[in-house]
């Protein structure tokens, strides 16, 4: 099975690639050259990384649930 074989695979490949490219961009909320305190004095980028990690885990869970509804993912080898 290829990542671009059908619309389902294409859609999820694009979603995960967009998440990858988003995290690779040098946005200031993912890194700090100077200390920027936020809640309880923890640097801002720590909270942003945690939020992005939860977003990625949620996306993986959504992908898993949508995969388990499709018949080609229900076939198991004996």
PDB file of C-alpha atoms in Angstrom:
ATOM      1  CA  UNK A   1       0.000   0.000   0.000  1.00  0.00           C
ATOM      2  CA  UNK A   2       1.339   3.372  -1.050  1.00  0.00           C
ATOM      3  CA  UNK A   3       0.728   6.689   0.705  1.00  0.00           C
ATOM      4  CA  UNK A   4      -0.970   8.047  -2.416  1.00  0.00           C
ATOM      5  CA  UNK A   5      -2.985   5.001  -3.531  1.00  0.00           C
ATOM      6  CA  UNK A   6      -6.430   6.271  -2.567  1.00  0.00           C
ATOM      7  CA  UNK A   7      -8.100   9.400  -1.204  1.00  0.00           C
ATOM      8  CA  UNK A   8      -8.017   8.185   2.409  1.00  0.00           C
ATOM      9  CA  UNK A   9      -4.271   7.551   2.378  1.00  0.00           C
ATOM     10  CA  UNK A  10      -3.629  10.788   0.497  1.00  0.00           C
ATOM     11  CA  UNK A  11      -5.637  12.848   3.003  1.00  0.00           C
ATOM     12  CA  UNK A  12      -3.865  11.462   6.062  1.00  0.00           C
ATOM     13  CA  UNK A  13      -0.442  11.682   4.413  1.00  0.00           C
ATOM     14  CA  UNK A  14      -1.017  15.365   3.713  1.00  0.00           C
ATOM     15  CA  UNK A  15      -2.261  15.974   7.283  1.00  0.00           C
ATOM     16  CA  UNK A  16       0.778  14.332   8.865  1.00  0.00           C
ATOM     17  CA  UNK A  17       3.174  16.052   6.455  1.00  0.00           C
ATOM     18  CA  UNK A  18       1.610  19.421   7.315  1.00  0.00           C
ATOM     19  CA  UNK A  19       2.107  18.677  11.001  1.00  0.00           C
ATOM     20  CA  UNK A  20       5.727  17.778  10.292  1.00  0.00           C
ATOM     21  CA  UNK A  21       6.411  20.923   8.250  1.00  0.00           C
ATOM     22  CA  UNK A  22       4.664  23.091  10.855  1.00  0.00           C
ATOM     23  CA  UNK A  23       6.947  21.865  13.620  1.00  0.00           C
ATOM     24  CA  UNK A  24      10.026  22.342  11.406  1.00  0.00           C
ATOM     25  CA  UNK A  25       9.264  26.036  10.855  1.00  0.00           C
ATOM     26  CA  UNK A  26      11.218  28.309  13.219  1.00  0.00           C
ATOM     27  CA  UNK A  27       8.215  29.788  15.007  1.00  0.00           C
ATOM     28  CA  UNK A  28       9.102  31.758  18.138  1.00  0.00           C
ATOM     29  CA  UNK A  29       6.642  29.854  20.307  1.00  0.00           C
ATOM     30  CA  UNK A  30       8.558  26.579  19.795  1.00  0.00           C
ATOM     31  CA  UNK A  31      11.974  27.903  20.780  1.00  0.00           C
ATOM     32  CA  UNK A  32      13.318  30.839  22.763  1.00  0.00           C
ATOM     33  CA  UNK A  33      16.723  32.408  22.589  1.00  0.00           C
ATOM     34  CA  UNK A  34      15.853  34.339  25.722  1.00  0.00           C
ATOM     35  CA  UNK A  35      13.953  33.277  28.808  1.00  0.00           C
ATOM     36  CA  UNK A  36      10.276  34.149  28.385  1.00  0.00           C
ATOM     37  CA  UNK A  37       8.398  33.170  31.549  1.00  0.00           C
ATOM     38  CA  UNK A  38       4.823  32.055  31.341  1.00  0.00           C
ATOM     39  CA  UNK A  39       2.577  30.318  33.843  1.00  0.00           C
ATOM     40  CA  UNK A  40       4.443  29.538  37.123  1.00  0.00           C
ATOM     41  CA  UNK A  41       7.679  30.829  35.597  1.00  0.00           C
ATOM     42  CA  UNK A  42       7.973  27.927  33.154  1.00  0.00           C
ATOM     43  CA  UNK A  43       9.301  29.001  29.741  1.00  0.00           C
ATOM     44  CA  UNK A  44       6.632  29.554  27.109  1.00  0.00           C
ATOM     45  CA  UNK A  45       8.066  27.070  24.627  1.00  0.00           C
ATOM     46  CA  UNK A  46       7.578  24.193  27.101  1.00  0.00           C
ATOM     47  CA  UNK A  47       3.812  24.765  27.138  1.00  0.00           C
ATOM     48  CA  UNK A  48       3.738  25.171  23.362  1.00  0.00           C
ATOM     49  CA  UNK A  49       5.608  21.880  22.865  1.00  0.00           C
ATOM     50  CA  UNK A  50       3.234  20.119  25.259  1.00  0.00           C
ATOM     51  CA  UNK A  51       0.191  21.536  23.449  1.00  0.00           C
ATOM     52  CA  UNK A  52       1.601  20.521  20.072  1.00  0.00           C
ATOM     53  CA  UNK A  53       2.420  17.054  21.387  1.00  0.00           C
ATOM     54  CA  UNK A  54      -1.177  16.644  22.549  1.00  0.00           C
ATOM     55  CA  UNK A  55      -2.380  17.806  19.123  1.00  0.00           C
ATOM     56  CA  UNK A  56      -0.207  15.189  17.402  1.00  0.00           C
ATOM     57  CA  UNK A  57      -1.355  12.431  19.775  1.00  0.00           C
ATOM     58  CA  UNK A  58      -4.972  13.456  19.152  1.00  0.00           C
ATOM     59  CA  UNK A  59      -4.397  13.374  15.394  1.00  0.00           C
ATOM     60  CA  UNK A  60      -2.872   9.897  15.647  1.00  0.00           C
ATOM     61  CA  UNK A  61      -5.862   8.714  17.701  1.00  0.00           C
ATOM     62  CA  UNK A  62      -8.272  10.167  15.133  1.00  0.00           C
ATOM     63  CA  UNK A  63      -6.316   8.495  12.320  1.00  0.00           C
ATOM     64  CA  UNK A  64      -6.380   5.164  14.188  1.00  0.00           C
ATOM     65  CA  UNK A  65     -10.148   5.348  14.729  1.00  0.00           C
ATOM     66  CA  UNK A  66     -10.786   6.169  11.077  1.00  0.00           C
ATOM     67  CA  UNK A  67      -8.446   3.340   9.994  1.00  0.00           C
ATOM     68  CA  UNK A  68     -10.280   0.794  12.142  1.00  0.00           C
ATOM     69  CA  UNK A  69     -13.537   1.646  10.332  1.00  0.00           C
ATOM     70  CA  UNK A  70     -12.078   0.703   6.947  1.00  0.00           C
ATOM     71  CA  UNK A  71     -12.195  -2.897   5.699  1.00  0.00           C
ATOM     72  CA  UNK A  72      -8.605  -3.031   4.411  1.00  0.00           C
ATOM     73  CA  UNK A  73      -7.340  -2.442   7.951  1.00  0.00           C
ATOM     74  CA  UNK A  74      -9.580  -5.165   9.391  1.00  0.00           C
ATOM     75  CA  UNK A  75      -7.813  -8.026   7.602  1.00  0.00           C
ATOM     76  CA  UNK A  76      -5.408  -9.965   9.789  1.00  0.00           C
ATOM     77  CA  UNK A  77      -2.844 -12.522   8.690  1.00  0.00           C
ATOM     78  CA  UNK A  78      -2.945 -15.890  10.429  1.00  0.00           C
TER      79      UNK A  78
END
